[in-house]
Amino acid sequence: MSAADTGSITRDYSFTVRLSAEERAQLEALAAQWNLDKSATVRRALQMALSDRHRLPQTGRFVVVQTEDVTFPVRLSEKAANGG
């Protein structure tokens, strides 16, 4: 468990971000999806953006080819399918 998980991090820096109505709605929806407040949601998004395991390739494109919901696995790393 990290210090962030235990709540022992001192947060003494803040900043203001101007959002459009659409961006605000997106932030609030993401916060609700993650069950976090807006500040924690921004911190989590920042962590994800900086994490190598969440980094997408610089090239490539995925396009939906059918209108109905389609689910399929996509492997974005060289890691074997069985986790090895």
mmCIF file with all atom_site columns, C-alpha atoms in Angstrom:
data_model
loop_
_atom_site.group_PDB
_atom_site.id
_atom_site.type_symbol
_atom_site.label_atom_id
_atom_site.label_alt_id
_atom_site.label_comp_id
_atom_site.label_asym_id
_atom_site.label_entity_id
_atom_site.label_seq_id
_atom_site.pdbx_PDB_ins_code
_atom_site.Cartn_x
_atom_site.Cartn_y
_atom_site.Cartn_z
_atom_site.occupancy
_atom_site.B_iso_or_equiv
_atom_site.pdbx_formal_charge
_atom_site.auth_seq_id
_atom_site.auth_comp_id
_atom_site.auth_asym_id
_atom_site.auth_atom_id
_atom_site.pdbx_PDB_model_num
ATOM 1  C CA . MET A 1 1  ? 0.000   0.000   0.000   1.00 0.00 ? 1  MET A CA 1
ATOM 2  C CA . SER A 1 2  ? 1.438   3.371   -0.963  1.00 0.00 ? 2  SER A CA 1
ATOM 3  C CA . ALA A 1 3  ? 1.452   6.573   1.063   1.00 0.00 ? 3  ALA A CA 1
ATOM 4  C CA . ALA A 1 4  ? -1.291  7.898   -1.217  1.00 0.00 ? 4  ALA A CA 1
ATOM 5  C CA . ASP A 1 5  ? -3.501  4.940   -0.297  1.00 0.00 ? 5  ASP A CA 1
ATOM 6  C CA . THR A 1 6  ? -3.063  5.550   3.422   1.00 0.00 ? 6  THR A CA 1
ATOM 7  C CA . GLY A 1 7  ? -3.784  9.271   3.176   1.00 0.00 ? 7  GLY A CA 1
ATOM 8  C CA . SER A 1 8  ? -0.437  10.289  4.703   1.00 0.00 ? 8  SER A CA 1
ATOM 9  C CA . ILE A 1 9  ? 0.593   12.573  1.821   1.00 0.00 ? 9  ILE A CA 1
ATOM 10 C CA . THR A 1 10 ? 0.625   16.288  2.562   1.00 0.00 ? 10 THR A CA 1
ATOM 11 C CA . ARG A 1 11 ? -0.954  18.183  -0.304  1.00 0.00 ? 11 ARG A CA 1
ATOM 12 C CA . ASP A 1 12 ? -0.048  21.846  -0.142  1.00 0.00 ? 12 ASP A CA 1
ATOM 13 C CA . TYR A 1 13 ? -0.175  22.841  -3.824  1.00 0.00 ? 13 TYR A CA 1
ATOM 14 C CA . SER A 1 14 ? -3.297  23.761  -5.712  1.00 0.00 ? 14 SER A CA 1
ATOM 15 C CA . PHE A 1 15 ? -4.081  25.211  -9.118  1.00 0.00 ? 15 PHE A CA 1
ATOM 16 C CA . THR A 1 16 ? -7.096  26.400  -11.044 1.00 0.00 ? 16 THR A CA 1
ATOM 17 C CA . VAL A 1 17 ? -8.227  24.892  -14.318 1.00 0.00 ? 17 VAL A CA 1
ATOM 18 C CA . ARG A 1 18 ? -10.854 26.524  -16.474 1.00 0.00 ? 18 ARG A CA 1
ATOM 19 C CA . LEU A 1 19 ? -13.172 23.943  -18.025 1.00 0.00 ? 19 LEU A CA 1
ATOM 20 C CA . SER A 1 20 ? -15.943 24.225  -20.556 1.00 0.00 ? 20 SER A CA 1
ATOM 21 C CA . ALA A 1 21 ? -19.378 22.995  -19.528 1.00 0.00 ? 21 ALA A CA 1
ATOM 22 C CA . GLU A 1 22 ? -18.706 19.788  -21.497 1.00 0.00 ? 22 GLU A CA 1
ATOM 23 C CA . GLU A 1 23 ? -15.304 19.239  -19.846 1.00 0.00 ? 23 GLU A CA 1
ATOM 24 C CA . ARG A 1 24 ? -16.822 19.840  -16.413 1.00 0.00 ? 24 ARG A CA 1
ATOM 25 C CA . ALA A 1 25 ? -19.521 17.260  -17.133 1.00 0.00 ? 25 ALA A CA 1
ATOM 26 C CA . GLN A 1 26 ? -16.839 14.800  -18.273 1.00 0.00 ? 26 GLN A CA 1
ATOM 27 C CA . LEU A 1 27 ? -14.822 15.361  -15.084 1.00 0.00 ? 27 LEU A CA 1
ATOM 28 C CA . GLU A 1 28 ? -17.907 14.889  -12.922 1.00 0.00 ? 28 GLU A CA 1
ATOM 29 C CA . ALA A 1 29 ? -18.879 11.721  -14.819 1.00 0.00 ? 29 ALA A CA 1
ATOM 30 C CA . LEU A 1 30 ? -15.386 10.282  -14.446 1.00 0.00 ? 30 LEU A CA 1
ATOM 31 C CA . ALA A 1 31 ? -15.341 11.149  -10.745 1.00 0.00 ? 31 ALA A CA 1
ATOM 32 C CA . ALA A 1 32 ? -18.664 9.372   -10.314 1.00 0.00 ? 32 ALA A CA 1
ATOM 33 C CA . GLN A 1 33 ? -17.418 6.353   -12.289 1.00 0.00 ? 33 GLN A CA 1
ATOM 34 C CA . TRP A 1 34 ? -14.287 6.112   -10.136 1.00 0.00 ? 34 TRP A CA 1
ATOM 35 C CA . ASN A 1 35 ? -16.202 7.005   -6.952  1.00 0.00 ? 35 ASN A CA 1
ATOM 36 C CA . LEU A 1 36 ? -13.733 9.825   -6.212  1.00 0.00 ? 36 LEU A CA 1
ATOM 37 C CA . ASP A 1 37 ? -13.984 13.548  -5.674  1.00 0.00 ? 37 ASP A CA 1
ATOM 38 C CA . LYS A 1 38 ? -12.843 15.807  -8.508  1.00 0.00 ? 38 LYS A CA 1
ATOM 39 C CA . SER A 1 39 ? -9.381  16.443  -7.011  1.00 0.00 ? 39 SER A CA 1
ATOM 40 C CA . ALA A 1 40 ? -8.706  12.738  -6.541  1.00 0.00 ? 40 ALA A CA 1
ATOM 41 C CA . THR A 1 41 ? -9.980  12.104  -10.070 1.00 0.00 ? 41 THR A CA 1
ATOM 42 C CA . VAL A 1 42 ? -7.468  14.593  -11.514 1.00 0.00 ? 42 VAL A CA 1
ATOM 43 C CA . ARG A 1 43 ? -4.666  13.024  -9.446  1.00 0.00 ? 43 ARG A CA 1
ATOM 44 C CA . ARG A 1 44 ? -5.607  9.535   -10.658 1.00 0.00 ? 44 ARG A CA 1
ATOM 45 C CA . ALA A 1 45 ? -5.742  10.697  -14.289 1.00 0.00 ? 45 ALA A CA 1
ATOM 46 C CA . LEU A 1 46 ? -2.299  12.282  -13.847 1.00 0.00 ? 46 LEU A CA 1
ATOM 47 C CA . GLN A 1 47 ? -0.917  9.054   -12.405 1.00 0.00 ? 47 GLN A CA 1
ATOM 48 C CA . MET A 1 48 ? -2.400  7.076   -15.292 1.00 0.00 ? 48 MET A CA 1
ATOM 49 C CA . ALA A 1 49 ? -0.967  9.468   -17.867 1.00 0.00 ? 49 ALA A CA 1
ATOM 50 C CA . LEU A 1 50 ? 2.504   9.099   -16.361 1.00 0.00 ? 50 LEU A CA 1
ATOM 51 C CA . SER A 1 51 ? 2.341   5.338   -15.880 1.00 0.00 ? 51 SER A CA 1
ATOM 52 C CA . ASP A 1 52 ? 4.195   3.185   -18.420 1.00 0.00 ? 52 ASP A CA 1
ATOM 53 C CA . ARG A 1 53 ? 1.659   0.404   -18.120 1.00 0.00 ? 53 ARG A CA 1
ATOM 54 C CA . HIS A 1 54 ? -1.109  2.712   -19.313 1.00 0.00 ? 54 HIS A CA 1
ATOM 55 C CA . ARG A 1 55 ? 0.859   4.367   -22.108 1.00 0.00 ? 55 ARG A CA 1
ATOM 56 C CA . LEU A 1 56 ? -0.611  3.760   -25.530 1.00 0.00 ? 56 LEU A CA 1
ATOM 57 C CA . PRO A 1 57 ? 1.557   3.283   -28.586 1.00 0.00 ? 57 PRO A CA 1
ATOM 58 C CA . GLN A 1 58 ? 2.430   6.374   -30.606 1.00 0.00 ? 58 GLN A CA 1
ATOM 59 C CA . THR A 1 59 ? 0.943   4.826   -33.748 1.00 0.00 ? 59 THR A CA 1
ATOM 60 C CA . GLY A 1 60 ? -2.092  2.705   -34.436 1.00 0.00 ? 60 GLY A CA 1
ATOM 61 C CA . ARG A 1 61 ? -5.799  3.258   -34.530 1.00 0.00 ? 61 ARG A CA 1
ATOM 62 C CA . PHE A 1 62 ? -8.836  1.308   -33.377 1.00 0.00 ? 62 PHE A CA 1
ATOM 63 C CA . VAL A 1 63 ? -12.099 1.920   -35.181 1.00 0.00 ? 63 VAL A CA 1
ATOM 64 C CA . VAL A 1 64 ? -15.517 0.468   -34.384 1.00 0.00 ? 64 VAL A CA 1
ATOM 65 C CA . VAL A 1 65 ? -16.703 -1.435  -37.444 1.00 0.00 ? 65 VAL A CA 1
ATOM 66 C CA . GLN A 1 66 ? -20.190 -2.303  -36.212 1.00 0.00 ? 66 GLN A CA 1
ATOM 67 C CA . THR A 1 67 ? -22.831 -0.209  -34.502 1.00 0.00 ? 67 THR A CA 1
ATOM 68 C CA . GLU A 1 68 ? -23.702 -2.754  -31.795 1.00 0.00 ? 68 GLU A CA 1
ATOM 69 C CA . ASP A 1 69 ? -21.473 -3.184  -28.768 1.00 0.00 ? 69 ASP A CA 1
ATOM 70 C CA . VAL A 1 70 ? -18.471 -5.358  -29.526 1.00 0.00 ? 70 VAL A CA 1
ATOM 71 C CA . THR A 1 71 ? -15.972 -6.491  -26.885 1.00 0.00 ? 71 THR A CA 1
ATOM 72 C CA . PHE A 1 72 ? -12.635 -8.040  -27.729 1.00 0.00 ? 72 PHE A CA 1
ATOM 73 C CA . PRO A 1 73 ? -9.265  -8.271  -25.959 1.00 0.00 ? 73 PRO A CA 1
ATOM 74 C CA . VAL A 1 74 ? -6.418  -6.068  -27.175 1.00 0.00 ? 74 VAL A CA 1
ATOM 75 C CA . ARG A 1 75 ? -2.848  -6.649  -25.997 1.00 0.00 ? 75 ARG A CA 1
ATOM 76 C CA . LEU A 1 76 ? -0.767  -3.461  -26.142 1.00 0.00 ? 76 LEU A CA 1
ATOM 77 C CA . SER A 1 77 ? 2.490   -4.917  -24.838 1.00 0.00 ? 77 SER A CA 1
ATOM 78 C CA . GLU A 1 78 ? 4.794   -7.821  -25.535 1.00 0.00 ? 78 GLU A CA 1
ATOM 79 C CA . LYS A 1 79 ? 3.627   -9.585  -22.354 1.00 0.00 ? 79 LYS A CA 1
ATOM 80 C CA . ALA A 1 80 ? 2.344   -13.110 -22.931 1.00 0.00 ? 80 ALA A CA 1
ATOM 81 C CA . ALA A 1 81 ? -1.400  -13.693 -22.757 1.00 0.00 ? 81 ALA A CA 1
ATOM 82 C CA . ASN A 1 82 ? -0.984  -15.964 -19.719 1.00 0.00 ? 82 ASN A CA 1
ATOM 83 C CA . GLY A 1 83 ? 0.785   -13.186 -17.755 1.00 0.00 ? 83 GLY A CA 1
ATOM 84 C CA . GLY A 1 84 ? 4.244   -14.730 -18.176 1.00 0.00 ? 84 GLY A CA 1
#
